[in-house]
Amino acid sequence: MNINDNMKLGLIAAVSIIALFVLSLFISQAPANDDNAIRFGILTLLPPLVAIGLAFITKETILSLFMGVFVGEFMLCVNDLNIVSTAVNAFLQMGSQIISCMADPWNAGIILQCLLIGGIIQLVTKMGGAKALADTFAKRADTPRKAQLFTWILGLCVFFDDYANSLIVGPIMRPVMDKLKVSRQKLAFIVDATAAPVAGIAIISTWIGLEISLIAAGFQSVGVTNVTGFGIFLQTIPYRFYNIFILIFIVISAVTLYEFGPMKKAEQAARKRDADEKVIVPNAPGFDEVKPVEGIKLSIWNAIIPIGTLIIGALIAFYWSGYTTILGGEDQALIAIMKTAPLSFNGIFTALSQSDASVALFQAALLASIVAIVMAVGGKILTIEDAISEWIGGMKTIVITGVILLLAWSLGGVIGEVGTASYLVGVLKNALPQFIVPSLIFILGALISFATGTAYGTMSILMPLAIPLAWAVSSGDMSFTIVCTSGVLTGAIFGDHCSPISDTTILSSMGTSCSHIDHVQTQIYYAVFVACVAIFIGYIPAGLGISWFISLPVGIVVLYIGLKVLGEKVDFDEVEDSSS
């Protein structure tokens, strides 16, 4: 370490100490209040801003999340100007926060299923299934345009869960995209944009149980009991402007090959690669170094059967989880449905909406792991010892993702304690013209979800506030309230899709072996552009009573024109160009 490095470290340390002292000074002088959002005021924004800001500056995700959590815990521990004592207490509380997140059954289930899916992908790769599948896709997806559309279609097929989408679609399509000189950043964007945006509007998914329960509770709070959460959910779908527009934007971009912002530069750089040049992404976890066992016959069934087991097993596990939960509960109406028509559409939907997604996905991933191991051993591709070793090796590639998820969840917990979401709601919910309310709710959802990195948390915070607000300002107009309800659901998707501290953003980076910060920096421009179209073409007109029949077609035209105006076509080579 040279003198300049020592000076930089010393300067950083000095600035950090001064910043902590100033922070302590502000907090210690604030009037005592049980509501942290009131006590901290604008300082509630500090933890997410520190995490997000450092992520862009340092490009170190773990360090940035760590500092965001530490700053939040420091704020909660301030009692006086003794920053040494406060820092020690904050560090100790931070350890407790991380352990608490790990102990949460939902979080533990998510980490375990991610580890198992990592093992499955490694086994599928060693058996040659991934390469065979990629070769099959490559024969049909023989241009960057077709490859992007294939990825989009696969993303739509894995509709039931955003985590599964990120971890399945990315590894399958990555070699195809690399061969066709499509950037990892573009692949990560397509995977991410077909994860939460699809799962959030699918009528069979791991999201719908929370969504319909929040909707039902919100309408009950204003005295409306003659509607069902599912019925309202269906009516919100045409007004989920961000979800719909981001999915359509992918198609427009893929077909036209127009890009703008950092994504354009990433695509231009990718097109300049040699066809056989290996793509090396520093600090991007993935499965790049895994190659099929030498001499084996490549078969797509070595990929289709384990992954198909994962998907079908997940759907069955969702149903069984909900079925047993209902029968073990006290809701007689639901129990009656399960006893009289368990396999009807209503019965299946009811069971899926009551399932524990993290447990169900873990069970499905465990079953798929066993199937993959049996196939590897039964097909004499690997010995039982080698198969288990490869399975564990695949899990190791996900460990870094587990660390990031734990820190992201910890940051979300700290943000909840300091009152970031409550502060944002309080600042932005002032009296406004009625037609602005749907846009305001969407913007609130987008800001909260971006700052906290969680769609579920945003929905849980905002839905109980949004429905009564919409009902009050519209004097009980059901259509207007439904538009506002959709604003909560799709605003929450915005942050879940593009926040650097969102778990699906992290998993999309991992699944595609793309640098996490590069993924965030390239897709944020697209997400903001689509969000603006959703506001100005979707929610403002909807607030004025204009039907989605008009807004959606106009929005698609605006997306196309906007991409043409802002972007530039990134051509591929002449051989491929002539084949298109």
PDB file of C-alpha atoms in Angstrom, residues 320-499:
ATOM      1  CA  TRP A 320     -50.340 -29.060  -1.446  1.00  0.00           C
ATOM      2  CA  SER A 321     -49.008 -26.336   0.846  1.00  0.00           C
ATOM      3  CA  GLY A 322     -52.178 -24.291   0.443  1.00  0.00           C
ATOM      4  CA  TYR A 323     -54.430 -27.355   0.663  1.00  0.00           C
ATOM      5  CA  THR A 324     -52.967 -28.506   3.986  1.00  0.00           C
ATOM      6  CA  THR A 325     -52.884 -24.945   5.339  1.00  0.00           C
ATOM      7  CA  ILE A 326     -56.590 -24.473   4.611  1.00  0.00           C
ATOM      8  CA  LEU A 327     -57.619 -27.828   6.094  1.00  0.00           C
ATOM      9  CA  GLY A 328     -55.567 -27.080   9.191  1.00  0.00           C
ATOM     10  CA  GLY A 329     -57.100 -23.630   9.575  1.00  0.00           C
ATOM     11  CA  GLU A 330     -60.423 -22.333  10.821  1.00  0.00           C
ATOM     12  CA  ASP A 331     -61.905 -20.682   7.733  1.00  0.00           C
ATOM     13  CA  GLN A 332     -64.935 -22.899   7.104  1.00  0.00           C
ATOM     14  CA  ALA A 333     -65.674 -21.385   3.688  1.00  0.00           C
ATOM     15  CA  LEU A 334     -62.213 -22.298   2.401  1.00  0.00           C
ATOM     16  CA  ILE A 335     -62.369 -25.722   4.037  1.00  0.00           C
ATOM     17  CA  ALA A 336     -65.666 -26.364   2.272  1.00  0.00           C
ATOM     18  CA  ILE A 337     -64.102 -25.527  -1.107  1.00  0.00           C
ATOM     19  CA  MET A 338     -61.224 -27.944  -0.469  1.00  0.00           C
ATOM     20  CA  LYS A 339     -63.605 -30.732   0.554  1.00  0.00           C
ATOM     21  CA  THR A 340     -66.182 -30.309  -2.202  1.00  0.00           C
ATOM     22  CA  ALA A 341     -64.143 -29.234  -5.247  1.00  0.00           C
ATOM     23  CA  PRO A 342     -60.410 -29.390  -4.504  1.00  0.00           C
ATOM     24  CA  LEU A 343     -59.411 -29.750  -8.172  1.00  0.00           C
ATOM     25  CA  SER A 344     -61.787 -27.177  -9.655  1.00  0.00           C
ATOM     26  CA  PHE A 345     -60.347 -23.900 -10.897  1.00  0.00           C
ATOM     27  CA  ASN A 346     -61.628 -22.149  -7.795  1.00  0.00           C
ATOM     28  CA  GLY A 347     -60.216 -24.905  -5.577  1.00  0.00           C
ATOM     29  CA  ILE A 348     -56.789 -24.873  -7.229  1.00  0.00           C
ATOM     30  CA  PHE A 349     -56.625 -21.091  -7.166  1.00  0.00           C
ATOM     31  CA  THR A 350     -57.708 -20.960  -3.511  1.00  0.00           C
ATOM     32  CA  ALA A 351     -55.062 -23.489  -2.514  1.00  0.00           C
ATOM     33  CA  LEU A 352     -52.300 -21.686  -4.443  1.00  0.00           C
ATOM     34  CA  SER A 353     -53.239 -18.361  -2.851  1.00  0.00           C
ATOM     35  CA  GLN A 354     -52.793 -19.858   0.632  1.00  0.00           C
ATOM     36  CA  SER A 355     -49.459 -21.587  -0.029  1.00  0.00           C
ATOM     37  CA  ASP A 356     -46.112 -20.918   1.610  1.00  0.00           C
ATOM     38  CA  ALA A 357     -44.000 -20.118  -1.450  1.00  0.00           C
ATOM     39  CA  SER A 358     -40.581 -20.403   0.191  1.00  0.00           C
ATOM     40  CA  VAL A 359     -41.284 -23.898   1.578  1.00  0.00           C
ATOM     41  CA  ALA A 360     -42.954 -25.066  -1.638  1.00  0.00           C
ATOM     42  CA  LEU A 361     -40.055 -23.919  -3.801  1.00  0.00           C
ATOM     43  CA  PHE A 362     -37.545 -25.558  -1.474  1.00  0.00           C
ATOM     44  CA  GLN A 363     -39.461 -28.854  -1.667  1.00  0.00           C
ATOM     45  CA  ALA A 364     -39.628 -28.648  -5.472  1.00  0.00           C
ATOM     46  CA  ALA A 365     -35.916 -27.792  -5.718  1.00  0.00           C
ATOM     47  CA  LEU A 366     -35.023 -30.713  -3.430  1.00  0.00           C
ATOM     48  CA  LEU A 367     -37.083 -33.096  -5.571  1.00  0.00           C
ATOM     49  CA  ALA A 368     -35.501 -31.751  -8.769  1.00  0.00           C
ATOM     50  CA  SER A 369     -32.048 -32.150  -7.172  1.00  0.00           C
ATOM     51  CA  ILE A 370     -32.737 -35.819  -6.432  1.00  0.00           C
ATOM     52  CA  VAL A 371     -33.998 -36.367  -9.985  1.00  0.00           C
ATOM     53  CA  ALA A 372     -30.877 -34.706 -11.442  1.00  0.00           C
ATOM     54  CA  ILE A 373     -28.549 -36.807  -9.262  1.00  0.00           C
ATOM     55  CA  VAL A 374     -30.391 -40.022 -10.187  1.00  0.00           C
ATOM     56  CA  MET A 375     -30.181 -39.116 -13.885  1.00  0.00           C
ATOM     57  CA  ALA A 376     -26.459 -38.354 -13.649  1.00  0.00           C
ATOM     58  CA  VAL A 377     -25.726 -41.624 -11.867  1.00  0.00           C
ATOM     59  CA  GLY A 378     -28.251 -43.766 -13.771  1.00  0.00           C
ATOM     60  CA  GLY A 379     -26.945 -42.475 -17.092  1.00  0.00           C
ATOM     61  CA  LYS A 380     -23.388 -43.343 -16.010  1.00  0.00           C
ATOM     62  CA  ILE A 381     -22.361 -39.742 -16.531  1.00  0.00           C
ATOM     63  CA  LEU A 382     -21.160 -39.284 -12.947  1.00  0.00           C
ATOM     64  CA  THR A 383     -20.595 -41.522  -9.960  1.00  0.00           C
ATOM     65  CA  ILE A 384     -22.771 -40.937  -6.925  1.00  0.00           C
ATOM     66  CA  GLU A 385     -19.835 -39.252  -5.167  1.00  0.00           C
ATOM     67  CA  ASP A 386     -19.115 -36.984  -8.138  1.00  0.00           C
ATOM     68  CA  ALA A 387     -22.795 -36.135  -8.597  1.00  0.00           C
ATOM     69  CA  ILE A 388     -23.187 -35.044  -4.997  1.00  0.00           C
ATOM     70  CA  SER A 389     -19.893 -33.157  -5.197  1.00  0.00           C
ATOM     71  CA  GLU A 390     -21.037 -31.265  -8.300  1.00  0.00           C
ATOM     72  CA  TRP A 391     -24.408 -30.557  -6.672  1.00  0.00           C
ATOM     73  CA  ILE A 392     -22.666 -29.051  -3.660  1.00  0.00           C
ATOM     74  CA  GLY A 393     -20.271 -27.211  -5.970  1.00  0.00           C
ATOM     75  CA  GLY A 394     -23.245 -25.539  -7.638  1.00  0.00           C
ATOM     76  CA  MET A 395     -24.494 -24.401  -4.241  1.00  0.00           C
ATOM     77  CA  LYS A 396     -21.151 -22.739  -3.550  1.00  0.00           C
ATOM     78  CA  THR A 397     -21.676 -20.387  -6.480  1.00  0.00           C
ATOM     79  CA  ILE A 398     -24.829 -19.088  -4.765  1.00  0.00           C
ATOM     80  CA  VAL A 399     -23.201 -18.421  -1.376  1.00  0.00           C
ATOM     81  CA  ILE A 400     -22.268 -14.865  -2.333  1.00  0.00           C
ATOM     82  CA  THR A 401     -25.867 -14.292  -3.413  1.00  0.00           C
ATOM     83  CA  GLY A 402     -27.027 -15.553  -0.020  1.00  0.00           C
ATOM     84  CA  VAL A 403     -24.782 -13.029   1.702  1.00  0.00           C
ATOM     85  CA  ILE A 404     -26.138 -10.215  -0.446  1.00  0.00           C
ATOM     86  CA  LEU A 405     -29.731 -11.296   0.189  1.00  0.00           C
ATOM     87  CA  LEU A 406     -29.169 -11.395   3.947  1.00  0.00           C
ATOM     88  CA  LEU A 407     -27.709  -7.887   3.917  1.00  0.00           C
ATOM     89  CA  ALA A 408     -30.509  -6.646   1.643  1.00  0.00           C
ATOM     90  CA  TRP A 409     -33.131  -8.089   3.990  1.00  0.00           C
ATOM     91  CA  SER A 410     -31.298  -6.618   6.974  1.00  0.00           C
ATOM     92  CA  LEU A 411     -31.296  -3.229   5.300  1.00  0.00           C
ATOM     93  CA  GLY A 412     -35.015  -3.609   4.676  1.00  0.00           C
ATOM     94  CA  GLY A 413     -35.535  -4.372   8.366  1.00  0.00           C
ATOM     95  CA  VAL A 414     -33.514  -1.361   9.478  1.00  0.00           C
ATOM     96  CA  ILE A 415     -35.320   0.876   6.989  1.00  0.00           C
ATOM     97  CA  GLY A 416     -38.603  -0.277   8.489  1.00  0.00           C
ATOM     98  CA  GLU A 417     -37.389   0.559  12.001  1.00  0.00           C
ATOM     99  CA  VAL A 418     -36.179   4.054  11.143  1.00  0.00           C
ATOM    100  CA  GLY A 419     -39.463   4.749   9.331  1.00  0.00           C
ATOM    101  CA  THR A 420     -38.329   5.484   5.763  1.00  0.00           C
ATOM    102  CA  ALA A 421     -41.589   4.395   4.126  1.00  0.00           C
ATOM    103  CA  SER A 422     -43.779   6.207   6.662  1.00  0.00           C
ATOM    104  CA  TYR A 423     -41.781   9.391   6.134  1.00  0.00           C
ATOM    105  CA  LEU A 424     -42.146   9.203   2.344  1.00  0.00           C
ATOM    106  CA  VAL A 425     -45.878   8.562   2.608  1.00  0.00           C
ATOM    107  CA  GLY A 426     -46.301  11.446   5.040  1.00  0.00           C
ATOM    108  CA  VAL A 427     -44.405  13.884   2.827  1.00  0.00           C
ATOM    109  CA  LEU A 428     -46.054  12.956  -0.471  1.00  0.00           C
ATOM    110  CA  LYS A 429     -49.680  12.301   0.459  1.00  0.00           C
ATOM    111  CA  ASN A 430     -50.697  15.951   0.902  1.00  0.00           C
ATOM    112  CA  ALA A 431     -53.938  17.194  -0.656  1.00  0.00           C
ATOM    113  CA  LEU A 432     -53.819  17.002  -4.451  1.00  0.00           C
ATOM    114  CA  PRO A 433     -56.354  17.085  -7.294  1.00  0.00           C
ATOM    115  CA  GLN A 434     -58.203  13.772  -7.556  1.00  0.00           C
ATOM    116  CA  PHE A 435     -56.852  12.903 -10.996  1.00  0.00           C
ATOM    117  CA  ILE A 436     -53.264  12.995  -9.662  1.00  0.00           C
ATOM    118  CA  VAL A 437     -53.925  10.461  -6.876  1.00  0.00           C
ATOM    119  CA  PRO A 438     -53.332   7.294  -8.987  1.00  0.00           C
ATOM    120  CA  SER A 439     -50.041   8.738 -10.243  1.00  0.00           C
ATOM    121  CA  LEU A 440     -49.070   9.807  -6.725  1.00  0.00           C
ATOM    122  CA  ILE A 441     -49.747   6.314  -5.398  1.00  0.00           C
ATOM    123  CA  PHE A 442     -47.699   4.756  -8.206  1.00  0.00           C
ATOM    124  CA  ILE A 443     -44.817   7.176  -7.552  1.00  0.00           C
ATOM    125  CA  LEU A 444     -44.995   6.499  -3.804  1.00  0.00           C
ATOM    126  CA  GLY A 445     -44.895   2.769  -4.443  1.00  0.00           C
ATOM    127  CA  ALA A 446     -41.966   3.187  -6.833  1.00  0.00           C
ATOM    128  CA  LEU A 447     -39.983   5.354  -4.406  1.00  0.00           C
ATOM    129  CA  ILE A 448     -40.621   3.135  -1.385  1.00  0.00           C
ATOM    130  CA  SER A 449     -39.858  -0.089  -3.252  1.00  0.00           C
ATOM    131  CA  PHE A 450     -36.704   1.391  -4.796  1.00  0.00           C
ATOM    132  CA  ALA A 451     -35.519   2.657  -1.412  1.00  0.00           C
ATOM    133  CA  THR A 452     -36.368  -0.535   0.455  1.00  0.00           C
ATOM    134  CA  GLY A 453     -35.819  -3.122  -2.290  1.00  0.00           C
ATOM    135  CA  THR A 454     -38.994  -5.017  -1.456  1.00  0.00           C
ATOM    136  CA  ALA A 455     -42.289  -5.205  -3.328  1.00  0.00           C
ATOM    137  CA  TYR A 456     -44.016  -7.217  -0.609  1.00  0.00           C
ATOM    138  CA  GLY A 457     -43.074  -4.675   2.063  1.00  0.00           C
ATOM    139  CA  THR A 458     -44.166  -1.773  -0.131  1.00  0.00           C
ATOM    140  CA  MET A 459     -47.533  -3.366  -0.844  1.00  0.00           C
ATOM    141  CA  SER A 460     -48.035  -4.128   2.848  1.00  0.00           C
ATOM    142  CA  ILE A 461     -47.214  -0.545   3.842  1.00  0.00           C
ATOM    143  CA  LEU A 462     -49.003   1.332   1.090  1.00  0.00           C
ATOM    144  CA  MET A 463     -52.166  -0.694   0.392  1.00  0.00           C
ATOM    145  CA  PRO A 464     -53.841   0.075   3.767  1.00  0.00           C
ATOM    146  CA  LEU A 465     -53.212   3.782   3.100  1.00  0.00           C
ATOM    147  CA  ALA A 466     -53.969   3.914  -0.632  1.00  0.00           C
ATOM    148  CA  ILE A 467     -57.397   2.282  -0.712  1.00  0.00           C
ATOM    149  CA  PRO A 468     -58.947   4.494   2.029  1.00  0.00           C
ATOM    150  CA  LEU A 469     -57.314   7.572   0.429  1.00  0.00           C
ATOM    151  CA  ALA A 470     -58.683   6.727  -3.038  1.00  0.00           C
ATOM    152  CA  TRP A 471     -62.126   5.863  -1.626  1.00  0.00           C
ATOM    153  CA  ALA A 472     -62.281   9.158   0.282  1.00  0.00           C
ATOM    154  CA  VAL A 473     -61.160  11.520  -2.499  1.00  0.00           C
ATOM    155  CA  SER A 474     -63.452   9.860  -5.069  1.00  0.00           C
ATOM    156  CA  SER A 475     -66.487   9.672  -2.766  1.00  0.00           C
ATOM    157  CA  GLY A 476     -66.646   5.903  -3.074  1.00  0.00           C
ATOM    158  CA  ASP A 477     -65.977   5.553  -6.811  1.00  0.00           C
ATOM    159  CA  MET A 478     -65.118   1.847  -7.242  1.00  0.00           C
ATOM    160  CA  SER A 479     -63.482   2.234 -10.665  1.00  0.00           C
ATOM    161  CA  PHE A 480     -61.216   5.028  -9.432  1.00  0.00           C
ATOM    162  CA  THR A 481     -60.257   3.019  -6.340  1.00  0.00           C
ATOM    163  CA  ILE A 482     -59.386   0.021  -8.511  1.00  0.00           C
ATOM    164  CA  VAL A 483     -57.031   2.205 -10.586  1.00  0.00           C
ATOM    165  CA  CYS A 484     -55.352   3.413  -7.386  1.00  0.00           C
ATOM    166  CA  THR A 485     -55.084  -0.169  -6.136  1.00  0.00           C
ATOM    167  CA  SER A 486     -53.258  -1.125  -9.328  1.00  0.00           C
ATOM    168  CA  GLY A 487     -50.921   1.824  -8.713  1.00  0.00           C
ATOM    169  CA  VAL A 488     -49.814   0.252  -5.431  1.00  0.00           C
ATOM    170  CA  LEU A 489     -49.213  -3.160  -6.993  1.00  0.00           C
ATOM    171  CA  THR A 490     -47.321  -1.970 -10.060  1.00  0.00           C
ATOM    172  CA  GLY A 491     -45.450   0.822  -8.242  1.00  0.00           C
ATOM    173  CA  ALA A 492     -44.110  -1.828  -5.882  1.00  0.00           C
ATOM    174  CA  ILE A 493     -42.981  -3.837  -8.929  1.00  0.00           C
ATOM    175  CA  PHE A 494     -40.877  -0.909 -10.184  1.00  0.00           C
ATOM    176  CA  GLY A 495     -38.488  -1.015  -7.228  1.00  0.00           C
ATOM    177  CA  ASP A 496     -38.492  -4.796  -7.033  1.00  0.00           C
ATOM    178  CA  HIS A 497     -37.456  -4.797 -10.691  1.00  0.00           C
ATOM    179  CA  CYS A 498     -34.680  -2.217 -10.694  1.00  0.00           C
ATOM    180  CA  SER A 499     -33.542  -1.340  -7.150  1.00  0.00           C
TER     181      SER A 499
END
